[in-house]
C-alpha positions as a printed Julia matrix, in Angstrom:
552×3 Matrix{Float64}:
  21.46   84.01  208.38
  21.45   87.45  209.85
  18.45   89.77  209.62
  18.84   93.59  209.65
  17.43   96.91  208.48
  19.48   98.63  205.71
  19.21  101.23  203.05
  19.3    99.28  199.74
  20.53  100.87  196.58
  19.87   99.31  193.14
  21.25  100.61  189.83
  20.96   99.47  186.3
  21.8   100.83  182.85
  18.96  102.07  180.72
  19.06  100.37  177.19
  22.04   98.19  178.01
  21.11   95.4   175.53
  20.92   98.02  172.69
  24.24   99.46  173.51
  25.9    95.99  173.56
  24.27   95.06  170.33
  25.58   98.29  168.56
  29.11   98.0   169.89
  29.84   95.27  172.33
  33.56   96.02  173.01
  33.14   99.85  173.45
  30.18   99.34  175.66
  31.96   96.74  177.94
  35.0    99.17  178.12
  32.84  102.11  179.13
  30.89   99.93  181.52
  34.15   99.11  183.26
  35.12  102.8   183.38
  31.79  103.82  184.81
  31.83  101.06  187.32
  35.04  102.4   188.81
  33.28  105.74  189.3
  30.25  104.09  190.99
  32.35  101.78  193.09
  34.45  104.6   194.31
  31.39  106.8   195.26
  29.83  103.86  197.07
  33.03  103.1   199.08
  33.43  106.8   199.98
  29.83  106.91  201.34
  30.43  103.88  203.57
  28.41  101.6   201.32
  29.06   97.98  200.43
  28.3    96.26  197.03
  26.81   92.96  197.82
  25.82   91.78  194.4
  26.39   92.59  190.75
  25.0    91.01  187.65
  26.01   92.34  184.17
  25.15   96.01  184.25
  23.34   95.96  187.66
  24.7    97.01  191.0
  23.18   96.29  194.48
  24.69   98.05  197.45
  23.74   98.56  201.12
  24.37  101.74  203.19
  24.15  102.38  206.9
  21.66  105.21  206.31
  19.28  106.52  203.71
  21.01  109.94  203.74
  24.35  108.34  202.7
  22.6   106.31  200.03
  20.75  109.24  198.48
  23.8   111.52  198.62
  25.9   108.79  196.93
  23.2   108.25  194.21
  23.22  112.04  193.4
  26.92  112.2   193.2
  26.99  109.17  190.86
  24.37  110.6   188.57
  25.99  113.99  188.31
  29.39  112.57  187.61
  28.06  110.22  184.96
  26.06  112.93  183.39
  29.2   114.91  182.86
  30.89  111.89  181.37
  27.98  111.18  179.02
  28.2   114.7   177.61
  31.21  113.46  175.58
  28.95  110.97  173.62
  26.08  111.44  171.18
  22.7   110.76  172.76
  22.37  107.38  171.18
  25.62  106.19  172.74
  25.14  107.62  176.24
  25.33  105.14  179.11
  22.72  106.25  181.75
  21.84  104.52  184.91
  18.49  104.38  186.83
  18.79  104.15  190.61
  16.22  103.01  193.15
  16.56  103.26  197.0
  14.45  101.95  199.75
  14.87  101.08  203.55
  13.88   97.42  204.29
  14.34   94.41  206.44
  16.74   92.08  204.71
  18.46   88.73  205.44
  22.23   88.52  204.91
  23.6    85.12  203.72
  27.24   84.63  202.83
  27.66   88.34  202.21
  24.54   88.54  199.93
  21.34   90.38  200.94
  17.9    88.9   200.28
  14.28   89.88  200.96
  11.59   92.44  200.05
  13.88   95.35  200.69
  16.18   94.29  197.79
  13.12   93.51  195.53
  11.55   96.84  196.2
  14.77   98.79  195.47
  15.03   96.97  192.14
  11.46   97.87  191.3
  12.02  101.55  192.2
  15.03  101.53  189.94
  12.64  100.52  187.16
  10.36  103.5   187.86
  13.21  106.08  187.79
  13.86  108.19  184.88
  16.91  107.65  182.75
  19.77  109.28  184.81
  17.41  109.76  187.6
  16.73  108.36  191.21
  13.49  106.98  192.58
  13.04  106.49  196.32
  10.45  104.9   198.65
   8.37  106.88  201.11
  10.5   105.6   203.97
  13.61  107.01  202.37
  11.9   110.29  201.58
  10.88  110.67  205.24
  14.44  110.1   206.3
  16.2   112.54  203.99
  13.57  115.27  203.32
  14.9   117.55  205.99
  18.57  116.49  205.95
  19.56  117.07  202.32
  18.93  120.03  200.08
  17.18  117.84  197.6
  13.79  118.38  195.95
  11.34  115.55  195.35
   8.25  114.89  193.22
   5.59  112.65  194.84
   4.47  110.09  192.27
   2.08  108.35  194.54
   1.41  104.65  195.01
   2.9   102.48  192.34
   2.04   98.84  191.5
   5.14   96.98  190.95
   5.87   93.45  189.88
   5.91   90.69  192.55
   5.19   93.14  195.39
   1.74   92.5   196.79
   0.99   96.09  198.0
   1.52   99.38  196.03
   4.77  101.24  196.85
   4.52  104.9   197.52
   7.38  106.47  195.58
   9.17  109.87  195.09
  11.46  111.02  192.35
  14.54  113.01  193.12
  14.75  116.27  191.25
  18.36  116.24  189.58
  20.14  119.54  189.59
  21.16  121.11  186.32
  24.52  122.85  185.75
  22.97  126.35  186.26
  21.85  125.28  189.8
  18.15  124.87  188.91
  16.35  121.56  189.27
  14.69  119.43  186.58
  11.18  118.46  187.09
  10.73  114.76  187.15
   8.06  113.19  184.84
   5.29  111.58  186.84
   4.85  107.92  186.46
   1.48  106.14  186.29
  -0.19  105.67  189.6
  -1.41  102.45  190.85
  -4.45  101.07  189.19
  -7.72  101.49  191.04
  -9.34   98.36  192.39
 -11.65   96.66  189.94
 -15.39   97.4   190.28
 -17.33   94.65  192.13
 -19.03   91.94  189.93
 -22.48   93.22  190.89
 -21.93   96.56  189.24
 -21.42   95.24  185.71
 -25.05   94.79  184.85
 -25.72   98.28  185.95
 -22.94   99.64  183.89
 -24.01   97.79  180.83
 -27.63   99.01  181.3
 -26.65  102.61  181.68
 -24.24  102.43  178.5
 -27.0   100.93  176.52
 -29.48  103.72  177.48
 -26.97  106.33  176.6
 -26.11  104.72  173.25
 -29.82  104.61  172.29
 -30.26  108.24  173.23
 -27.24  109.41  171.32
 -28.16  107.35  168.34
 -31.68  108.76  168.25
 -30.31  112.34  168.63
 -27.9   111.95  165.68
 -30.46  110.32  163.47
 -32.97  113.21  163.88
 -30.05  115.76  163.7
 -29.06  114.33  160.37
 -32.59  114.3   159.13
 -33.03  117.91  160.0
 -29.81  118.95  158.49
 -30.59  117.1   155.24
 -33.88  119.0   155.01
 -32.21  122.31  155.55
 -29.46  121.6   153.15
 -31.74  120.3   150.26
 -31.74  122.64  147.41
 -28.49  124.19  148.44
 -25.6   123.0   146.03
 -22.38  121.49  147.8
 -19.1   120.63  146.27
 -17.09  119.39  149.25
 -17.43  115.96  150.79
 -16.14  115.33  154.25
 -13.61  112.57  154.52
 -12.52  110.45  157.43
  -9.96  111.86  159.76
  -6.45  110.57  159.18
  -5.12  108.02  161.62
  -1.78  108.45  163.32
   0.92  106.19  161.87
   4.29  105.17  163.21
   7.17  105.99  160.76
  10.57  104.44  161.02
  13.43  106.97  161.07
  17.15  106.93  161.43
  18.64  107.04  164.84
  18.19  108.92  167.04
  14.62  107.9   166.34
  12.27  110.9   166.37
   9.15  110.16  168.45
   5.99  110.94  166.84
   4.44  112.7   169.73
   0.68  112.91  169.26
  -1.38  115.51  171.18
  -5.08  115.65  171.76
  -6.95  117.85  169.28
  -8.03  121.27  170.44
 -11.58  121.32  171.97
 -14.26  122.39  169.49
 -16.74  125.13  170.08
 -20.17  124.02  171.44
 -23.04  123.43  169.05
 -25.18  126.38  168.16
 -28.99  126.49  168.48
 -29.42  125.62  164.75
 -27.88  122.24  165.18
 -25.37  121.14  162.55
 -23.36  117.99  162.36
 -19.93  118.01  164.07
 -17.45  118.55  161.37
 -15.1   115.73  160.43
 -11.55  116.86  159.66
 -10.5   116.37  156.13
  -7.32  114.56  155.54
  -4.66  117.21  154.81
  -2.75  117.09  151.63
   1.06  117.31  151.57
   2.35  120.92  151.58
   3.24  122.11  148.18
   6.9   121.99  147.27
   9.69  119.66  148.62
  10.92  120.28  152.13
  14.43  121.86  152.06
  16.15  119.3   154.21
  19.69  120.23  153.1
  19.2   123.74  154.37
  18.24  122.84  158.02
  21.14  124.01  160.36
  22.53  122.56  163.55
  21.52  118.89  162.91
  23.56  115.88  161.92
  23.47  113.9   158.68
  21.32  111.09  160.1
  18.6   113.46  161.17
  18.92  115.21  157.76
  18.27  111.89  156.09
  15.05  111.43  158.17
  13.9   114.94  157.06
  14.64  114.17  153.39
  13.11  110.67  153.3
  10.38  110.55  155.96
   9.33  114.04  156.93
   9.36  115.55  153.45
   7.06  112.87  152.03
   4.6   112.84  154.95
   1.32  114.71  154.7
   0.28  117.57  156.98
  -0.26  118.15  159.71
   3.38  117.98  160.77
   6.03  120.17  162.27
   9.74  120.33  163.01
  11.43  122.15  165.84
  15.13  122.78  166.72
  17.53  124.7   168.78
  21.0   126.21  168.36
  22.52  123.31  170.25
  21.35  120.73  167.69
  18.41  119.35  169.58
  15.27  118.68  167.59
  11.77  117.43  167.7
   9.26  116.24  164.98
   5.57  115.4   164.8
   3.75  113.76  162.0
   0.12  113.0   161.34
  -1.32  115.35  163.86
  -5.03  116.43  164.08
  -4.2   120.16  163.46
  -1.3   122.31  162.59
  -1.3   123.8   166.14
  -1.15  120.3   167.62
   1.77  119.4   165.31
   3.75  122.6   166.41
   3.13  122.06  170.0
   4.15  118.36  169.88
   7.34  119.11  167.93
   8.31  121.86  170.28
   7.55  119.79  173.37
   9.65  116.86  172.15
  12.59  119.18  171.21
  12.55  120.98  174.56
  12.42  117.77  176.55
  15.55  116.54  174.79
  17.26  119.85  175.33
  16.31  119.99  179.03
  17.53  116.41  179.51
  21.04  117.54  178.3
  20.89  120.84  180.33
  20.93  122.9   177.02
  20.48  126.56  177.87
  18.95  127.16  174.46
  15.23  127.22  173.85
  13.67  125.22  171.0
  11.9   127.07  168.14
   9.64  125.88  165.36
  11.61  125.47  162.1
   8.8   124.21  159.84
   5.03  123.71  159.77
   4.28  121.17  156.97
   6.94  121.73  154.31
   7.0   125.45  154.85
   9.96  126.97  156.85
   8.82  129.3   159.58
  12.14  129.78  161.23
  12.73  133.51  161.59
  16.38  133.62  162.07
  17.53  132.42  158.62
  20.84  130.66  158.04
  23.58  131.22  160.66
  26.65  133.23  159.43
  29.35  130.88  158.02
  32.96  131.48  156.83
  33.93  130.83  153.23
  35.03  127.27  152.31
  37.3   125.43  152.87
  36.29  125.5   156.53
  39.6   124.0   157.49
  42.64  122.37  156.05
  45.41  120.25  157.34
  48.9   121.71  157.29
  51.61  119.46  158.73
  53.83  122.45  159.32
  51.54  124.23  161.82
  49.29  121.4   162.92
  49.91  120.03  166.43
  48.38  117.82  169.14
  45.26  119.36  170.88
  46.09  120.56  174.32
  43.1   122.27  176.09
  45.2   124.74  178.02
  46.66  126.18  174.78
  43.17  126.87  173.28
  43.25  130.53  172.38
  40.85  133.31  173.5
  39.04  131.22  176.13
  38.67  131.48  179.89
  40.09  128.86  182.12
  36.57  127.5   182.84
  36.01  126.92  179.16
  39.36  125.17  178.78
  38.49  122.84  181.68
  35.31  121.88  179.76
  37.32  121.14  176.73
  39.58  118.96  178.82
  36.88  117.08  180.54
  34.38  116.78  177.66
  35.97  117.4   174.27
  39.46  115.72  174.68
  37.98  112.19  175.64
  35.01  112.31  173.49
  34.27  109.98  170.58
  35.25  111.04  167.09
  34.3   112.79  164.86
  34.57  116.05  166.85
  35.31  119.65  166.23
  35.51  123.01  168.03
  34.58  126.25  166.48
  35.65  129.67  167.89
  33.99  133.09  167.53
  35.74  136.53  167.19
  34.55  137.5   170.77
  35.42  134.2   172.4
  32.31  132.27  171.92
  32.75  128.61  171.09
  30.85  125.5   170.28
  31.9   121.9   170.16
  30.36  118.97  168.3
  31.05  115.39  169.62
  30.61  111.96  168.12
  29.41  113.1   164.71
  28.97  110.85  161.73
  32.0   112.45  159.93
  34.58  115.11  160.25
  32.63  117.28  157.65
  29.45  116.86  159.69
  31.21  117.82  163.0
  32.82  120.88  161.36
  29.65  122.21  159.7
  27.51  121.75  162.87
  30.09  123.52  164.99
  30.43  126.42  162.68
  26.54  126.78  162.43
  25.91  126.71  166.11
  28.9   128.93  166.93
  27.86  131.39  164.18
  24.34  131.49  165.59
  25.5   132.15  169.12
  28.2   134.61  168.16
  26.22  136.45  165.52
  29.17  136.33  163.1
  31.24  133.78  161.26
  33.33  131.37  163.47
  36.53  129.51  162.74
  37.35  125.88  163.23
  40.28  125.59  165.68
  40.45  121.93  166.52
  39.37  118.63  164.81
  39.59  115.4   166.65
  43.11  115.31  168.32
  44.78  118.26  166.57
  44.77  122.01  166.26
  44.13  122.7   162.62
  45.23  126.43  162.79
  48.54  127.92  164.03
  48.16  128.56  167.64
  50.39  131.45  168.84
  52.65  130.9   171.79
  55.25  133.79  171.39
  52.4   136.25  171.78
  48.82  135.95  173.08
  45.92  135.6   170.66
  43.31  138.26  171.4
  41.02  138.15  168.41
  40.62  137.35  164.71
  42.87  139.03  162.11
  41.26  140.45  159.08
  43.96  142.29  156.98
  41.31  143.85  154.63
  39.82  145.85  157.44
  42.71  146.11  159.93
  43.11  149.71  161.24
  46.64  149.04  162.12
  47.61  148.72  158.44
  47.62  151.75  156.28
  44.68  151.52  153.82
  46.65  151.42  150.59
  48.59  148.34  151.8
  45.77  146.17  153.0
  44.92  144.53  149.61
  48.48  143.54  149.07
  48.62  141.95  152.48
  45.4   140.03  151.78
  46.87  138.76  148.5
  50.17  137.6   150.05
  48.45  135.89  152.92
  45.95  134.1   150.57
  47.69  130.9   150.25
  49.26  131.07  153.68
  50.47  127.57  154.44
  53.07  127.31  157.14
  53.55  130.01  159.78
  52.75  133.63  158.81
  53.12  136.83  160.75
  52.31  140.44  160.2
  54.12  143.35  161.82
  53.54  147.2   161.46
  55.48  150.4   162.55
  54.43  153.87  163.43
  53.39  154.68  159.92
  51.25  151.41  159.6
  53.52  150.0   156.86
  53.28  146.19  156.98
  56.01  143.73  157.13
  55.35  139.98  156.37
  56.95  136.77  157.52
  55.38  134.14  155.17
  55.46  130.31  154.9
  57.94  129.88  157.76
  58.83  126.52  159.3
  58.04  127.69  162.84
  56.44  130.53  164.72
  59.53  132.38  165.72
  60.95  132.4   162.21
  57.69  133.96  160.9
  57.79  136.58  163.65
  61.5   137.49  162.95
  60.77  137.79  159.27
  57.84  140.07  159.75
  59.8   142.35  161.96
  62.75  142.51  159.57
  60.47  143.21  156.61
  58.57  145.95  158.47
  61.9   147.56  159.56
  62.66  148.16  155.84
  59.68  150.51  155.47
  58.87  151.8   159.0
  60.12  152.28  162.56
  59.22  150.9   165.92
  57.84  147.73  164.39
  55.77  145.25  166.43
  53.89  142.08  165.51
  50.07  142.44  165.25
  49.1   139.02  163.69
  50.23  135.4   163.79
  48.35  133.04  161.6
  44.67  133.85  161.76
  44.78  135.68  165.09
  45.48  139.24  166.14
  48.1   139.1   168.99
  49.03  141.11  171.97
  51.61  140.74  174.74
  51.9   137.37  176.34
  50.5   137.06  179.99
């Protein structure tokens, strides 16, 4: 056996058993894919994997700097891959790192260093990294990494508390997420000789408080005698845990707001009355941005719950709910806090807002602008395989995101496009209709105008111009290029526009149409020929739903 000092890296998947239970084959397939990423990063950082068990990975590194840098690279890479999946199916690792004295036996490493790394991994946030004080001291001035000191932690099978630090993970915009502090080590129990003293003090306080309340009640009863009363105080409602469809909304309870101090004319501390359910049924079907599973929760659980309750959401589809809270303010704060934590964890740039207090909608933005239905239709003539580089009206950076995130994502998925180049994609929805609606709602809220579905799952569902470049949305009824008295006729003829359609105009604005063609070039040629019958110097202004300009 060989003894040495090494930086020990331990990684494990959060919620692995649940993922396997829900879909074993898909989980194992993704685990193999993610392990390729992890193994590659470890090898590049001069690390060595010395043990694996199921979803766990144990590795050693020659230095703490190499280990931490490798861990950050792994988490950032896997975070990007996870964006292709709904939150309930994301496969996120926790990583723990320490420096310790270990024993090598037949290639495996044993000892407290390995055990402490595994315990630090258990302290890490989902998708986060937790390191020991020894590691922090080694890397604090060598890497541009921020840490949060979470103090001494009591961990299983380690006799002394371990002082630990969380690594602040960088978001896409370059800022750093603030790690959530874990519980600190428990204080040592009070010596046995103190218990009689504690019991005595508590007894004296209890007698004093009981006497005060008795005489206070007596005085209040005397003051109130002769004054009619019609309201009886009822016990405060107790928080309940309510099942909900996944992703499960956490019923986040907050402490009630502090009450004003007693006045000189002592009155009993008011006991909150149990709030009744808000009048009217909660309009679950009208809530935008969310999926059908969350809508079912709103319809079945939230709607029937009594106040105080609240619901929060943001444009990106993140949400938070709180039921059975002590006050309306506490409900609102708890719902907002839960929603924002979910949004921050996914690096969403959109802030959460209150949608409802009780069953009353308080969201000030109303419904997002939506196009008329049908929101999309399949046309075998124009439909073709989705290729990110051909997506119209987007910058190269956005097309790269579509290639890395949308293309490999789980179905059902859809991308909506706005008239100014805004876009929004929904991944892993319960159905195509759900993905389409959510994409249009979020895109419309961001763009401020109705968007258009361009891609669904693996295909473009609108004609994508290639002869000319798409530069905007084409609306014949308001097109300034078409003479006013001809616009209605163009709208009518394009109304059932299956196949390839094109519009051309000349110097007088007289339109020519190429309708229901079998391919793009035929539609373009037809539009130019038709325009030439009525006008001169004709050129194509629209192909399919897009206004077009010269190709790059």
